[in-house]
Short mmCIF file of C-alpha atoms and ligand atoms in Angstrom, two decimals:
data_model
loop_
_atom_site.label_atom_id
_atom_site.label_comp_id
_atom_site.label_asym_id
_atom_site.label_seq_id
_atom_site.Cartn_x
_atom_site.Cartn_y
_atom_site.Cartn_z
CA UNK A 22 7.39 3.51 8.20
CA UNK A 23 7.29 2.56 4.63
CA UNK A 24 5.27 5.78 2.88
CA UNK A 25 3.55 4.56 -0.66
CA UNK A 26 1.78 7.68 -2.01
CA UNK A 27 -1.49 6.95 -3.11
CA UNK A 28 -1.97 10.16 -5.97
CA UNK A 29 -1.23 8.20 -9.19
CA UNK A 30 -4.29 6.40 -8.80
CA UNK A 31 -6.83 6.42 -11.89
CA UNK A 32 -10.12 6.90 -9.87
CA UNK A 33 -8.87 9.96 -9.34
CA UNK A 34 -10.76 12.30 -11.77
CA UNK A 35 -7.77 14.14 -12.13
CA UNK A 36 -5.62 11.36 -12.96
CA UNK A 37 -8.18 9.59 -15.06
CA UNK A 38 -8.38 12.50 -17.77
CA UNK A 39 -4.74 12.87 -17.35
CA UNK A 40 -3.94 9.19 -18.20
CA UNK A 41 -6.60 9.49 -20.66
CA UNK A 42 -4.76 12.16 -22.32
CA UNK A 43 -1.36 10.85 -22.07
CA UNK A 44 -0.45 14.38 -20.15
CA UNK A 45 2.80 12.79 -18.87
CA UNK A 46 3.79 16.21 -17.65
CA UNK A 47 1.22 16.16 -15.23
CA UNK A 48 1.18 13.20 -13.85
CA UNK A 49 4.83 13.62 -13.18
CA UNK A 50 4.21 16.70 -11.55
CA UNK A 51 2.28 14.61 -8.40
CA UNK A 52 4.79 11.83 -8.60
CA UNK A 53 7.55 14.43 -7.47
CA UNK A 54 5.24 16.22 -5.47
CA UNK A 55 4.23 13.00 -3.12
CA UNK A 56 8.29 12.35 -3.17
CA UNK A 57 9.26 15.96 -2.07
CA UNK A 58 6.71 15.86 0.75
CA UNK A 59 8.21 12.37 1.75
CA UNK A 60 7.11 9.23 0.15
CA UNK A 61 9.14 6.04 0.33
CA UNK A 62 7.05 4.74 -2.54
CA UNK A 63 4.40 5.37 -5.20
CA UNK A 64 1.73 3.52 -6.13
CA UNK A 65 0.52 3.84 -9.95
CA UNK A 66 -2.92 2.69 -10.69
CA UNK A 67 -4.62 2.80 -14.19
CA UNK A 68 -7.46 0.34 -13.43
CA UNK A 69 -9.88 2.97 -14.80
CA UNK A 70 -8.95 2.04 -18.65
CA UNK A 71 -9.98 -0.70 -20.70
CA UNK A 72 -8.34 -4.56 -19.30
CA UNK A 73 -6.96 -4.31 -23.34
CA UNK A 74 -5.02 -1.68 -22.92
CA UNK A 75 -3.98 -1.54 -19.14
CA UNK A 76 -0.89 -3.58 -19.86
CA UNK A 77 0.52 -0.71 -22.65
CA UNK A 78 -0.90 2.25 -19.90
CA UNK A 79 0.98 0.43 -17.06
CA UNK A 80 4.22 0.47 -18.93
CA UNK A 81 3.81 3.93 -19.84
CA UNK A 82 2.88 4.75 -16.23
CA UNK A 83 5.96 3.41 -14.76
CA UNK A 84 8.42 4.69 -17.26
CA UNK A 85 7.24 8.13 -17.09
CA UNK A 86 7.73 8.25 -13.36
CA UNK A 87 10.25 6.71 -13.28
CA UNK A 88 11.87 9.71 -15.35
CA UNK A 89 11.51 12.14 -12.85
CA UNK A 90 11.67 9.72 -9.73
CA UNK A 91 13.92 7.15 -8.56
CA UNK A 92 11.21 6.12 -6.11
CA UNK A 93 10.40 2.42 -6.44
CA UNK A 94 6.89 2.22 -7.73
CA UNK A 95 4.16 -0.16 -6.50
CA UNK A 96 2.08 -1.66 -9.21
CA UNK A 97 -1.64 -1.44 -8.61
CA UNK A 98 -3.10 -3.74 -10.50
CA UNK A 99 -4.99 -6.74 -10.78
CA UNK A 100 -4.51 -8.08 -13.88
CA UNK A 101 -1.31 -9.96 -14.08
CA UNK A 102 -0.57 -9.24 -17.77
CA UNK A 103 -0.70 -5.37 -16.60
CA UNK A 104 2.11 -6.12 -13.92
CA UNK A 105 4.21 -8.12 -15.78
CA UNK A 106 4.19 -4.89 -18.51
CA UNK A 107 5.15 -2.60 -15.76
CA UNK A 108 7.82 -4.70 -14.05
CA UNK A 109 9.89 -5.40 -17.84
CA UNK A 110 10.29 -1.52 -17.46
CA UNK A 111 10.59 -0.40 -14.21
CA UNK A 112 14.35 0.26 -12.60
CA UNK A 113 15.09 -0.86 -8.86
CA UNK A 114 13.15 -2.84 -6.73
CA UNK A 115 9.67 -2.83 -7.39
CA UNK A 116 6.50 -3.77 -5.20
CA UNK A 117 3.63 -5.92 -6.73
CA UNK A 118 0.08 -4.74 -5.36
CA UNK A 119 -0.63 -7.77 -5.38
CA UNK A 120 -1.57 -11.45 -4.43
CA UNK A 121 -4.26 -12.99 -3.18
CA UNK A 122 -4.75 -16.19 -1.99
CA UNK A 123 -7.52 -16.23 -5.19
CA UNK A 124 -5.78 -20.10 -6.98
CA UNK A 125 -5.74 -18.24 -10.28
CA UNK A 126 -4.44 -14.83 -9.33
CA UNK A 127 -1.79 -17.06 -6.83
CA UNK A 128 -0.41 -18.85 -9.54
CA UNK A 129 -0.23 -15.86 -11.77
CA UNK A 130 1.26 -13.50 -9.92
CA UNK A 131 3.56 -15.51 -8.16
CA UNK A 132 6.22 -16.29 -11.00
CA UNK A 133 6.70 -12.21 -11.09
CA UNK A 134 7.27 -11.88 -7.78
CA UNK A 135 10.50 -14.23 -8.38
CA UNK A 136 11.35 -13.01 -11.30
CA UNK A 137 11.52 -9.45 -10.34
CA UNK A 138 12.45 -10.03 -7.10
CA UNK A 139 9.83 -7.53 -5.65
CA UNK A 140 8.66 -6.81 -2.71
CA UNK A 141 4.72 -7.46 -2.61
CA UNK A 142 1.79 -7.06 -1.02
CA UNK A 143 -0.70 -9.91 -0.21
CA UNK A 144 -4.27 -9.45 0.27
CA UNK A 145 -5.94 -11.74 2.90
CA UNK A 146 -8.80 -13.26 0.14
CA UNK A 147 -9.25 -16.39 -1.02
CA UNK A 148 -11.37 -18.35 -3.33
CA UNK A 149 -13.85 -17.91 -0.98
CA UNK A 150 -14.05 -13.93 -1.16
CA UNK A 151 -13.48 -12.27 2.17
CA UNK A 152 -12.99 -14.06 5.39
CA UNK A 153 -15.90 -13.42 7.12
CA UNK A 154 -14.83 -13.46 10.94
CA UNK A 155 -11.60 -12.62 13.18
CA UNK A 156 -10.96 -16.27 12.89
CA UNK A 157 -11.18 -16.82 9.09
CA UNK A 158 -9.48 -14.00 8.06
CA UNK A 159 -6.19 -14.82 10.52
CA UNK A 160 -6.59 -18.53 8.70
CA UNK A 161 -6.35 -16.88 5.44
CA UNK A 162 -3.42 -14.59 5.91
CA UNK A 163 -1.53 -17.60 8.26
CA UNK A 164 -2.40 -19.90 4.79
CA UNK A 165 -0.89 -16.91 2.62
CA UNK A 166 2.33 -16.21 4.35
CA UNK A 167 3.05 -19.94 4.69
CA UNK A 168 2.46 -20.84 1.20
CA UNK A 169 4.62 -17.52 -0.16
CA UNK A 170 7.03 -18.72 2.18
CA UNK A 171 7.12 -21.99 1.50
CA UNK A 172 7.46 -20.97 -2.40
CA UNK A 173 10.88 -19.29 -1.59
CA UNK A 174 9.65 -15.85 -0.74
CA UNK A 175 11.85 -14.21 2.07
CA UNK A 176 9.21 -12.96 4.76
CA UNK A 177 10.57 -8.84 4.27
CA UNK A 178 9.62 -9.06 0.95
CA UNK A 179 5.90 -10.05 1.82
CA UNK A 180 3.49 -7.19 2.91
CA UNK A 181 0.23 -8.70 4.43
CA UNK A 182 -2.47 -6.51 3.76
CA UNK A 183 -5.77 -7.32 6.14
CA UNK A 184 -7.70 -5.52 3.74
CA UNK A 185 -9.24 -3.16 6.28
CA UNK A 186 -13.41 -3.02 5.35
CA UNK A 187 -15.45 0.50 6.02
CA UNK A 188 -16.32 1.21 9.38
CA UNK A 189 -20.22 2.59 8.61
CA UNK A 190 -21.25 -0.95 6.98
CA UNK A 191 -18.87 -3.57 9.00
CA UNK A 192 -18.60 -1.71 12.41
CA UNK A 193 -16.82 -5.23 14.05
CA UNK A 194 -14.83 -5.73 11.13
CA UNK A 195 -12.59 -2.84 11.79
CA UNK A 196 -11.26 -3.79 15.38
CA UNK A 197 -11.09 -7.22 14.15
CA UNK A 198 -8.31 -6.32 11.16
CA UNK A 199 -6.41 -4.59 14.14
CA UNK A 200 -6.25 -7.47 15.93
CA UNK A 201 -5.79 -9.69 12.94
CA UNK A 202 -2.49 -7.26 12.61
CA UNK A 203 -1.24 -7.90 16.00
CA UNK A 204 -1.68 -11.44 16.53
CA UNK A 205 0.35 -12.01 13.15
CA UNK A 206 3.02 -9.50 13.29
CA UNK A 207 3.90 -11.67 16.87
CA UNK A 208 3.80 -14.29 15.35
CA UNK A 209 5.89 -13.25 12.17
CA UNK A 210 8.65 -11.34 13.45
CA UNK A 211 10.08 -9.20 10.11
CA UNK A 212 6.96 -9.65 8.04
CA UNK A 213 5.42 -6.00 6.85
CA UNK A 214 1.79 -5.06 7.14
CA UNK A 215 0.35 -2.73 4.57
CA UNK A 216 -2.95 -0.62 4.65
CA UNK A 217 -4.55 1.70 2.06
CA UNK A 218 -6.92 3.01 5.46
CA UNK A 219 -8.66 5.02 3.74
CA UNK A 220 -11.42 2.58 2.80
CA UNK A 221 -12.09 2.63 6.52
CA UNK A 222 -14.18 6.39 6.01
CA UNK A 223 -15.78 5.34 2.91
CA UNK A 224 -19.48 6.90 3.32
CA UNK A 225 -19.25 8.73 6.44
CA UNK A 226 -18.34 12.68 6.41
CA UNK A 227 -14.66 14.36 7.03
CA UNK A 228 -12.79 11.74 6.43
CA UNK A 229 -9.78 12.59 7.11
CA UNK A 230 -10.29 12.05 10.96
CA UNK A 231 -11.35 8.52 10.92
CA UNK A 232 -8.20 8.07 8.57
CA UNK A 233 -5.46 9.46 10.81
CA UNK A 234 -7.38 8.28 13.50
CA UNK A 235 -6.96 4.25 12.10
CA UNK A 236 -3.34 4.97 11.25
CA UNK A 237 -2.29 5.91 14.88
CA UNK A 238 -4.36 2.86 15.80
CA UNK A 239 -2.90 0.58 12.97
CA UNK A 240 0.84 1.44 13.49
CA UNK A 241 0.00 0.74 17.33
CA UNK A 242 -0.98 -3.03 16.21
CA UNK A 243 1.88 -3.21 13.50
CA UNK A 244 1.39 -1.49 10.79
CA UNK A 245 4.92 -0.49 9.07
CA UNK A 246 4.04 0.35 5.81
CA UNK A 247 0.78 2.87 4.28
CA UNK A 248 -0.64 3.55 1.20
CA UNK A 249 -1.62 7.32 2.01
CA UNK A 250 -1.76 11.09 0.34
CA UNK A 251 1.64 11.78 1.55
CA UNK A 252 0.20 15.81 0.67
CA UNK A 253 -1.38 15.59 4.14
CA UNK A 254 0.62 17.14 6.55
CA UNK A 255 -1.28 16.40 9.72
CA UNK A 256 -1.61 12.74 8.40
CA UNK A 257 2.63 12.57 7.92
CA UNK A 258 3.05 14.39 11.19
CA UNK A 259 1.19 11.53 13.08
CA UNK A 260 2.98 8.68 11.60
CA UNK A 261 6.02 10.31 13.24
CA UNK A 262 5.09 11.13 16.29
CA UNK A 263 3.16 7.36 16.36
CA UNK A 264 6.26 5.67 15.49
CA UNK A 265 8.01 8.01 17.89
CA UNK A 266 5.55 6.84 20.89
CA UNK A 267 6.27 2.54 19.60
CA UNK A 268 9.87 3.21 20.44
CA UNK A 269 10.44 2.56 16.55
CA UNK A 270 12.63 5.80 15.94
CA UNK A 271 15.49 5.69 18.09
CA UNK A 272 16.29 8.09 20.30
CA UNK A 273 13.61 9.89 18.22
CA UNK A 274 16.12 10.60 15.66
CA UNK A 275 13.57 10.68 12.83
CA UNK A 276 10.62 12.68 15.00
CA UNK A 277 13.66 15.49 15.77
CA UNK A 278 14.79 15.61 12.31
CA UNK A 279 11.43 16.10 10.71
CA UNK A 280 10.90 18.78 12.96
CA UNK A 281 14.31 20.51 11.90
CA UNK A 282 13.15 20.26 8.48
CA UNK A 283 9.54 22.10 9.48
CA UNK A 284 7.78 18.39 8.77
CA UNK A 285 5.79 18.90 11.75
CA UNK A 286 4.84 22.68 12.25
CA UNK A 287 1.17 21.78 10.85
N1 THG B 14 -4.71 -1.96 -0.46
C1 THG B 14 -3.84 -2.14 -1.48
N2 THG B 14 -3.82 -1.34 -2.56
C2 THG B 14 -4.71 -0.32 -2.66
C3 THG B 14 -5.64 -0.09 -1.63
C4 THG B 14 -5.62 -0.94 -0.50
N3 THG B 14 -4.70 0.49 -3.76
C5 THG B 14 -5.75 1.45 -3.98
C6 THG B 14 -6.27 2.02 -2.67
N4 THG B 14 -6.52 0.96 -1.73
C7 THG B 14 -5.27 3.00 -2.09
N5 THG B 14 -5.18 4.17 -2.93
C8 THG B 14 -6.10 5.23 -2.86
C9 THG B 14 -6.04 6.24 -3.80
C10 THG B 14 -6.93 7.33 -3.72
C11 THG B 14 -7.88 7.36 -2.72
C12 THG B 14 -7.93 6.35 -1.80
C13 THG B 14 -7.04 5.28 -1.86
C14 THG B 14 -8.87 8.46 -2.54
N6 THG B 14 -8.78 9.58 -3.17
C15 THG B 14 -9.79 10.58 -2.91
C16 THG B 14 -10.27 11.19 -4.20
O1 THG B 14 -9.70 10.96 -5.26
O2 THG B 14 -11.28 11.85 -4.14
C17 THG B 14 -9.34 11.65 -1.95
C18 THG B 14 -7.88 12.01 -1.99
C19 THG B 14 -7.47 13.04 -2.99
O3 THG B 14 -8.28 13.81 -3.48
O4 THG B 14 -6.28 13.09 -3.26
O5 THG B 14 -9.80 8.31 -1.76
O6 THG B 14 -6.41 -0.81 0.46
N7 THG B 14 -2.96 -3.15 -1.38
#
């Protein structure tokens, strides 16, 4: 499993004021926090600032975590002038969040994925918003991964993202991005799924449960990689014992060796 912590994210108050403020000490502080308690990842969002000056925040984002981490860093935006700023500074491999199939965003984006060579993360939209059924939306991420593919994109460096809708407005919608998950990770062998889950809860109380709950379920139907608050221990504990339980941690190497470290005594 592919951790991306979620923390640098602007609609955090928190973060917000901090970005705001150009406290880089303190935003550095939760990068190597969410690296210490074992991200893969971070993702860096500043979509809270003015579209002017998101490009100059963005590089100033990534360079500043990048001083105290040699995580890769997915870049949350999108606006493509803002990811281009963060790639021409960021070291290592970097993750674009992300594509769409939305033509302009497509044709945008696209050219940085190349260029970088990045990893990144395609959203399953079109021109046409959000697929409204099962059906469309498999039709819409089969269209994206063909077309990325088909524009020289290896298929590990693509992370489908069903783009996972909250369960108290779109009750069918939720079983349906599962499935949407499983039918193409069969049919895609080596292709990544990516979640941010968390919009799953939105609007319904304690969280947290629902969340966990969809990860087990998600990493059941393929799910490999999570945008998540890699600070929650109970949350980290079940991706390990989930991957354990898909016979995706050999010998439960991994599960064993988290517990050695005190990972899972939560
Ligand atoms: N897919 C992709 N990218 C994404 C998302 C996605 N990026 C943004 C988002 N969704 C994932 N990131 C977050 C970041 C913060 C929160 C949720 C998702 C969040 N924070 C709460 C808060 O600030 O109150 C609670 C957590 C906290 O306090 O730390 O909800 O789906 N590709």
């Amino acid at each position: 499993m592919l951790i991306i912590g979620e923390k640098i994210n602007a609609t955090r108050k928190s973060i917000d004021a901090a970005i705001k403020a150009r406290d880089a000490a303190s935003i550095q502080e939760v990068a190597k926090a969410q690296e210490k308690a074992g991200a893969d990842a971070l993702d860096v969002n500043c979509g809270t600032v003015p579209a002017s000056e998101e490009p100059e925040v963005m590089r100033w984002l990534v360079k500043i975590v990048q001083e105290v981490s040699d995580l890769p860093i997915c870049i949350d935006s999108p606006n493509f002038v803002a990811l281009a700023a963060g790639l021409a500074v960021h070291k290592g491999k970097p993750i674009i969040n992300s594509i769409s199939g939305e033509t302009i965003r497509y044709q945008s984006v696209l050219p940085l994925v190349k260029e970088y060579d990045a990893g990144v993360i395609a959203l399953c939209n079109d021109d046409k918003g959000l697929p409204s059924s099962r059906k469309a939306t498999l039709e819409v991420g089969e269209s994206l991964i063909t077309r990325l593919i088909n524009d020289g994109i290896p298929l590990y460096d693509i992370y489908l993202d069903p783009l996972v809708r909250t369960l108290a407005t779109s009750p069918e919608t939720v079983v349906d991005s599962l499935e949407v998950m499983r039918e193409l990770s069969l049919r895609h062998p080596g292709l990544h799924f990516v979640s941010g889950l968390s919009n799953v809860s939105y609007g319904l109380p304690e969280r947290r449960h629902l969340n966990r709950a969809f990860m087990v379920m998600s990493i059941a139907n393929g799910l490999d990689t999570v945008i998540v608050d890699p600070l929650d221990p109970q949350l980290v504990a079940l991706i390990y014992a989930s991957e354990a339980l898909m016979n995706k941690d050999s010998f439960c190497m991994k599960y064993i060796s988290e517990y050695h470290k005190g990972t899972l005594k939560v």
